[in-house]
Amino acid sequence: MRQPSVDDFSTTADRLAGHSDPYSPELGSLPQNDIDEADLDNVNKTGTTTIGISTADGVVIATDMRASLGGRFVSNKNVQKVEQIHPTAALTLVGSVGGAQSFISNLRAEVNLYEARNGEDMSIDALATLAGNFARGGPFFAIHPILGGVDDEGSHVYSIDPAGGVMEDDYTVTGSGMQLAYGHLEQSYEDGLSNDEAMTIAARGIKSAVERDTGSGNGIFLCEITDDGVDIHGHHDFDEVL
């Protein structure tokens, strides 16, 4: 049997020059686009106010229903800004509509793949980390969603910032009406809230934002998350939930 010579190894190194590390996994790439920040003035945005509250029963998420064109024209009055992405977790749609929809569909696909490969649900902490990585490395413009979910460790609410930062808190607010809603939550939140109590507080926070923020309006979607799953329902009249 012939022993390999130094020249054999040199030839192999030459063949691999300019190529990726042969021992590294082959990775796909996220879709890219040529949209810049100036283009965002001409795309549909949610503007929005979204609220996430961790409770003793699970998690409550509330959002308004309005989408606008460049923040100047109401383009849709019935946008569902919270979507289920996991058996016991949901994510809000905040920022440019296309970017947020793509973000949600990519996350949902990864969660389904994880469940198929491992035979178990992804933990909410792992889901939050994945969401942060996607936001940091993907082509998702101007998104600032809230992730809420329930797992064996309890109930969780995370804010995912546009740079991929992941922050967990008892409650959080994102969107153009966040300052108005935060003022209400700071006064009303307390430990040990039930989901029913949190839904009332969240609805009042959204209503406060809708009164003054031009990017928010036209009703409310409420999402209740428990060990049993995710329940999302919309209301055009705040009197139905207050």
Coordinates of N, CA, C and O in Angstrom, one line a residue, residues 74-195:
V74 N -54.4 55.0 6.0 CA -54.8 53.8 6.5 C -55.1 52.8 5.4 O -56.1 53.0 4.6
S75 N -54.3 51.8 5.2 CA -54.4 50.9 4.1 C -55.3 49.6 4.4 O -55.7 49.0 3.5
N76 N -55.4 49.3 5.7 CA -56.2 48.2 6.1 C -56.7 48.4 7.6 O -55.9 48.8 8.4
K77 N -57.9 48.0 7.8 CA -58.5 48.3 9.1 C -58.8 47.0 9.9 O -59.4 47.0 11.0
N78 N -58.3 45.9 9.4 CA -58.6 44.6 10.0 C -57.4 43.6 9.9 O -57.5 42.5 9.4
V79 N -56.2 44.1 10.4 CA -55.0 43.3 10.3 C -54.8 42.5 11.6 O -54.8 43.1 12.7
Q80 N -54.7 41.2 11.5 CA -54.4 40.4 12.6 C -52.9 40.5 12.9 O -52.1 39.9 12.1
K81 N -52.5 41.1 14.0 CA -51.1 41.4 14.2 C -50.5 40.4 15.3 O -49.4 40.7 15.8
V82 N -51.1 39.3 15.5 CA -50.6 38.3 16.4 C -50.9 37.0 15.8 O -52.0 36.7 15.3
E83 N -49.8 36.1 15.7 CA -50.0 34.8 15.0 C -49.4 33.7 15.9 O -48.3 33.9 16.5
Q84 N -50.0 32.6 15.8 CA -49.5 31.4 16.5 C -48.3 30.9 15.7 O -48.4 30.7 14.5
I85 N -47.2 30.6 16.4 CA -46.0 30.1 15.7 C -45.5 28.8 16.4 O -44.5 28.2 15.9
H86 N -46.2 28.3 17.4 CA -45.7 27.2 18.2 C -47.0 26.7 18.9 O -48.0 27.5 19.1
P87 N -47.1 25.4 19.3 CA -48.3 25.0 20.0 C -48.7 25.8 21.2 O -49.9 25.9 21.5
T88 N -47.7 26.4 21.9 CA -48.1 27.3 23.0 C -47.3 28.6 23.0 O -46.8 29.1 24.0
A89 N -47.2 29.2 21.8 CA -46.5 30.5 21.7 C -47.1 31.3 20.5 O -47.5 30.7 19.6
A90 N -47.0 32.6 20.6 CA -47.4 33.5 19.6 C -46.5 34.7 19.4 O -45.8 35.0 20.4
L91 N -46.5 35.3 18.2 CA -45.6 36.4 18.0 C -46.4 37.5 17.3 O -47.4 37.3 16.5
T92 N -46.1 38.8 17.7 CA -46.8 39.9 17.1 C -46.2 40.4 15.8 O -45.0 40.1 15.6
L93 N -47.0 41.0 15.0 CA -46.6 41.5 13.7 C -46.4 43.0 13.9 O -47.4 43.8 14.0
V94 N -45.1 43.5 13.9 CA -44.8 44.9 14.1 C -43.9 45.4 13.1 O -42.9 44.7 12.8
G95 N -44.1 46.6 12.5 CA -43.2 47.2 11.5 C -43.7 47.0 10.1 O -44.9 47.0 9.8
S96 N -42.8 46.8 9.1 CA -43.2 46.6 7.8 C -43.9 45.2 7.7 O -43.5 44.2 8.2
V97 N -45.1 45.3 7.0 CA -45.9 44.1 7.0 C -45.2 42.9 6.3 O -45.2 41.8 6.8
G98 N -44.6 43.1 5.1 CA -43.9 42.1 4.4 C -42.8 41.4 5.3 O -42.7 40.2 5.3
G99 N -42.0 42.3 5.9 CA -40.9 41.8 6.7 C -41.4 41.0 7.9 O -40.9 39.9 8.2
A100 N -42.5 41.4 8.5 CA -43.0 40.7 9.7 C -43.6 39.4 9.3 O -43.5 38.4 10.0
Q101 N -44.4 39.4 8.1 CA -45.0 38.2 7.7 C -43.9 37.1 7.3 O -44.0 35.9 7.6
S102 N -42.8 37.6 6.7 CA -41.7 36.7 6.3 C -41.1 36.1 7.6 O -40.7 34.9 7.7
F103 N -40.9 37.0 8.6 CA -40.3 36.6 9.8 C -41.1 35.5 10.5 O -40.6 34.5 11.0
I104 N -42.4 35.7 10.6 CA -43.3 34.8 11.2 C -43.3 33.4 10.5 O -43.2 32.3 11.1
S105 N -43.3 33.4 9.2 CA -43.4 32.2 8.4 C -42.1 31.4 8.5 O -42.1 30.2 8.6
N106 N -41.0 32.1 8.6 CA -39.7 31.4 8.8 C -39.6 30.8 10.2 O -39.1 29.7 10.3
L107 N -40.0 31.5 11.2 CA -40.0 31.0 12.5 C -40.9 29.8 12.7 O -40.5 28.8 13.3
R108 N -42.1 29.9 12.1 CA -43.0 28.8 12.2 C -42.5 27.5 11.5 O -42.6 26.4 12.0
A109 N -41.8 27.7 10.4 CA -41.2 26.6 9.7 C -40.1 25.9 10.5 O -40.0 24.7 10.6
E110 N -39.3 26.7 11.2 CA -38.2 26.2 12.0 C -38.8 25.4 13.2 O -38.2 24.4 13.6
V111 N -39.8 25.9 13.8 CA -40.4 25.2 14.9 C -41.0 23.9 14.5 O -40.9 22.9 15.2
N112 N -41.7 23.9 13.4 CA -42.2 22.6 12.9 C -41.1 21.6 12.6 O -41.3 20.4 12.8
L113 N -40.0 22.1 12.0 CA -38.9 21.2 11.7 C -38.3 20.6 13.0 O -38.0 19.4 13.1
Y114 N -38.2 21.5 14.0 CA -37.6 21.0 15.3 C -38.5 19.9 15.9 O -38.0 18.9 16.4
E115 N -39.8 20.1 15.9 CA -40.7 19.2 16.4 C -40.7 17.8 15.7 O -40.7 16.8 16.3
A116 N -40.6 17.9 14.3 CA -40.5 16.7 13.5 C -39.2 15.9 13.8 O -39.2 14.7 13.8
R117 N -38.1 16.6 14.0 CA -36.8 16.0 14.2 C -36.6 15.4 15.6 O -36.0 14.4 15.8
N118 N -37.2 16.1 16.6 CA -36.9 15.8 18.0 C -38.1 15.1 18.7 O -37.9 14.6 19.8
G119 N -39.3 15.2 18.1 CA -40.4 14.6 18.7 C -40.9 15.3 20.0 O -41.6 14.7 20.8
E120 N -40.5 16.6 20.1 CA -41.0 17.4 21.3 C -41.0 18.9 20.9 O -40.4 19.3 19.9
D121 N -41.7 19.6 21.6 CA -41.9 21.1 21.3 C -40.6 21.8 21.7 O -39.9 21.5 22.7
M122 N -40.3 22.8 21.0 CA -39.1 23.7 21.3 C -39.5 24.5 22.6 O -40.6 25.0 22.7
S123 N -38.5 24.7 23.4 CA -38.7 25.5 24.6 C -38.9 27.0 24.2 O -38.4 27.4 23.1
I124 N -39.6 27.8 25.0 CA -39.8 29.2 24.6 C -38.5 30.0 24.7 O -38.3 30.9 23.9
D125 N -37.6 29.6 25.6 CA -36.3 30.3 25.6 C -35.5 30.0 24.3 O -34.9 30.9 23.7
A126 N -35.5 28.8 23.8 CA -34.9 28.5 22.6 C -35.5 29.2 21.4 O -34.9 29.7 20.5
L127 N -36.9 29.3 21.4 CA -37.6 30.0 20.4 C -37.2 31.5 20.4 O -37.1 32.1 19.3
A128 N -37.1 32.1 21.6 CA -36.7 33.5 21.7 C -35.3 33.7 21.1 O -35.0 34.7 20.4
T129 N -34.4 32.8 21.4 CA -33.0 32.9 20.9 C -33.0 32.8 19.4 O -32.3 33.5 18.7
L130 N -33.8 31.8 18.8 CA -33.9 31.7 17.4 C -34.5 32.9 16.7 O -34.0 33.4 15.7
A131 N -35.5 33.5 17.4 CA -36.1 34.7 16.8 C -35.1 35.9 16.8 O -35.0 36.6 15.8
G132 N -34.3 36.0 17.9 CA -33.3 37.0 17.9 C -32.2 36.8 16.8 O -31.8 37.8 16.2
N133 N -31.8 35.6 16.6 CA -30.8 35.3 15.5 C -31.4 35.6 14.2 O -30.7 36.1 13.3
F134 N -32.7 35.3 13.9 CA -33.3 35.6 12.7 C -33.3 37.1 12.4 O -33.1 37.6 11.3
A135 N -33.7 37.8 13.5 CA -33.9 39.3 13.4 C -32.5 39.9 13.1 O -32.4 40.9 12.3
R136 N -31.5 39.4 13.7 CA -30.1 39.9 13.5 C -29.5 39.6 12.2 O -28.8 40.5 11.6
G137 N -29.8 38.5 11.6 CA -29.1 38.1 10.4 C -30.0 38.1 9.1 O -29.5 37.9 8.0
G138 N -31.3 38.3 9.2 CA -32.1 38.2 8.1 C -32.5 39.5 7.4 O -32.1 40.6 7.9
P139 N -33.3 39.5 6.4 CA -33.7 40.7 5.6 C -35.0 41.2 6.1 O -35.8 41.7 5.3
F140 N -35.2 41.2 7.4 CA -36.5 41.6 7.9 C -36.4 43.1 8.4 O -35.8 43.4 9.5
F141 N -37.0 44.0 7.7 CA -36.8 45.4 8.0 C -37.8 45.9 9.1 O -39.0 45.5 9.1
A142 N -37.3 46.7 10.0 CA -38.1 47.5 10.9 C -39.1 46.6 11.7 O -40.3 47.0 11.8
I143 N -38.7 45.5 12.2 CA -39.6 44.7 13.0 C -39.2 44.8 14.5 O -38.0 45.0 14.8
H144 N -40.2 44.8 15.3 CA -39.9 44.8 16.8 C -41.0 44.1 17.5 O -41.9 44.6 18.2
P145 N -41.1 42.7 17.3 CA -42.2 41.9 17.8 C -42.1 41.6 19.2 O -41.0 41.7 19.9
I146 N -43.2 41.1 19.8 CA -43.3 40.5 21.1 C -43.5 39.0 20.9 O -44.4 38.6 20.1
L147 N -42.8 38.2 21.6 CA -43.0 36.8 21.7 C -43.5 36.4 23.0 O -42.9 36.7 24.1
G148 N -44.6 35.7 23.1 CA -45.1 35.2 24.3 C -45.4 33.7 24.2 O -45.8 33.2 23.2
G149 N -45.1 33.0 25.3 CA -45.3 31.5 25.3 C -45.3 30.9 26.7 O -44.8 31.5 27.6
V150 N -45.7 29.7 26.7 CA -45.8 28.9 27.9 C -45.1 27.5 27.7 O -45.3 26.9 26.6
D151 N -44.2 27.1 28.6 CA -43.6 25.8 28.5 C -43.4 25.2 29.9 O -44.1 25.7 30.9
D152 N -42.6 24.2 30.1 CA -42.5 23.6 31.4 C -41.8 24.5 32.4 O -42.0 24.3 33.6
E153 N -41.2 25.5 32.0 CA -40.5 26.5 32.9 C -41.5 27.6 33.3 O -41.1 28.4 34.2
G154 N -42.7 27.7 32.7 CA -43.6 28.7 33.1 C -44.0 29.6 31.9 O -43.9 29.2 30.8
S155 N -44.5 30.8 32.2 CA -44.9 31.7 31.2 C -43.8 32.7 30.9 O -43.1 33.2 31.8
H156 N -43.7 33.2 29.6 CA -42.6 34.0 29.2 C -43.1 35.1 28.2 O -43.9 34.8 27.3
V157 N -42.6 36.3 28.4 CA -42.8 37.4 27.4 C -41.5 38.0 27.1 O -40.7 38.4 27.9
Y158 N -41.2 38.1 25.8 CA -39.9 38.6 25.3 C -40.2 39.7 24.3 O -41.1 39.6 23.4
S159 N -39.3 40.7 24.3 CA -39.3 41.8 23.3 C -38.1 41.5 22.4 O -37.0 41.3 22.9
I160 N -38.3 41.4 21.1 CA -37.2 41.1 20.1 C -37.0 42.4 19.3 O -37.8 42.9 18.6
D161 N -35.8 43.1 19.5 CA -35.6 44.3 18.9 C -35.0 44.2 17.5 O -34.6 43.1 17.1
P162 N -35.0 45.2 16.7 CA -34.6 45.1 15.2 C -33.2 44.6 15.0 O -32.9 44.1 14.0
A163 N -32.3 44.8 16.0 CA -31.0 44.3 15.9 C -30.8 42.9 16.5 O -29.7 42.4 16.5
G164 N -31.9 42.2 16.9 CA -31.8 40.9 17.4 C -31.7 40.7 18.9 O -31.5 39.6 19.4
G165 N -31.8 41.8 19.6 CA -31.7 41.8 21.0 C -33.0 41.1 21.6 O -34.1 41.3 21.1
V166 N -32.8 40.2 22.6 CA -33.9 39.5 23.2 C -33.9 39.8 24.7 O -33.0 39.6 25.4
M167 N -35.1 40.4 25.1 CA -35.2 40.8 26.5 C -36.5 40.2 27.1 O -37.6 40.5 26.5
E168 N -36.4 39.5 28.2 CA -37.6 38.9 28.8 C -38.0 39.9 30.0 O -37.2 40.4 30.7
D169 N -39.3 40.0 30.1 CA -39.9 40.9 31.2 C -41.2 40.3 31.6 O -41.8 39.5 30.9
D170 N -41.8 40.9 32.7 CA -43.1 40.5 33.1 C -44.2 41.0 32.1 O -45.2 40.4 31.9
Y171 N -43.9 42.2 31.6 CA -44.7 42.8 30.5 C -43.9 43.7 29.7 O -42.9 44.2 30.1
T172 N -44.3 43.8 28.4 CA -43.6 44.7 27.5 C -44.6 45.3 26.5 O -45.6 44.7 26.2
V173 N -44.2 46.4 25.8 CA -45.0 47.0 24.8 C -44.0 47.4 23.7 O -42.9 47.9 23.9
T174 N -44.5 47.3 22.4 CA -43.7 47.7 21.3 C -44.7 48.5 20.3 O -45.9 48.4 20.4
G175 N -44.1 49.2 19.4 CA -44.8 49.9 18.4 C -44.9 51.4 18.6 O -44.4 51.9 19.6
S176 N -45.6 52.1 17.7 CA -45.6 53.6 17.7 C -46.4 54.1 18.9 O -46.2 55.3 19.3
G177 N -47.3 53.3 19.5 CA -48.1 53.8 20.6 C -47.6 53.3 21.9 O -48.3 53.3 22.9
M178 N -46.3 52.8 22.0 CA -45.8 52.2 23.2 C -45.8 53.1 24.4 O -46.1 52.7 25.5
Q179 N -45.5 54.4 24.2 CA -45.4 55.3 25.4 C -46.8 55.5 26.1 O -46.9 55.5 27.3
L180 N -47.8 55.5 25.2 CA -49.1 55.7 25.8 C -49.6 54.5 26.5 O -50.2 54.5 27.6
A181 N -49.3 53.3 26.0 CA -49.7 52.0 26.6 C -48.9 51.7 27.8 O -49.4 51.2 28.8
Y182 N -47.6 52.0 27.8 CA -46.7 51.8 28.9 C -47.2 52.5 30.2 O -47.2 52.0 31.3
G183 N -47.7 53.8 30.0 CA -48.2 54.5 31.1 C -49.3 53.8 31.9 O -49.3 53.8 33.1
H184 N -50.2 53.2 31.1 CA -51.3 52.5 31.8 C -50.8 51.2 32.4 O -51.2 50.9 33.6
L185 N -49.9 50.5 31.8 CA -49.4 49.2 32.3 C -48.6 49.4 33.6 O -48.7 48.6 34.6
E186 N -47.8 50.5 33.6 CA -47.0 50.8 34.8 C -47.9 50.9 36.1 O -47.5 50.6 37.2
Q187 N -49.1 51.5 35.9 CA -50.0 51.7 37.0 C -50.8 50.5 37.3 O -51.2 50.3 38.5
S188 N -51.1 49.7 36.3 CA -52.1 48.6 36.5 C -51.5 47.2 36.7 O -52.2 46.4 37.3
Y189 N -50.3 47.0 36.3 CA -49.7 45.6 36.4 C -49.4 45.3 37.8 O -48.9 46.1 38.6
E190 N -49.6 44.0 38.2 CA -49.2 43.5 39.5 C -48.9 42.0 39.4 O -49.4 41.4 38.4
D191 N -48.1 41.5 40.2 CA -47.8 40.1 40.2 C -49.0 39.2 40.4 O -49.9 39.6 41.2
G192 N -49.1 38.0 39.8 CA -50.1 37.1 40.0 C -51.4 37.4 39.3 O -52.5 36.8 39.7
L193 N -51.4 38.2 38.3 CA -52.6 38.4 37.5 C -53.1 37.2 36.9 O -52.4 36.3 36.5
S194 N -54.5 37.0 36.8 CA -55.0 36.0 36.0 C -55.1 36.4 34.5 O -54.9 37.6 34.2
N195 N -55.3 35.5 33.6 CA -55.4 35.9 32.2 C -56.6 36.9 32.0 O -56.5 37.8 31.2

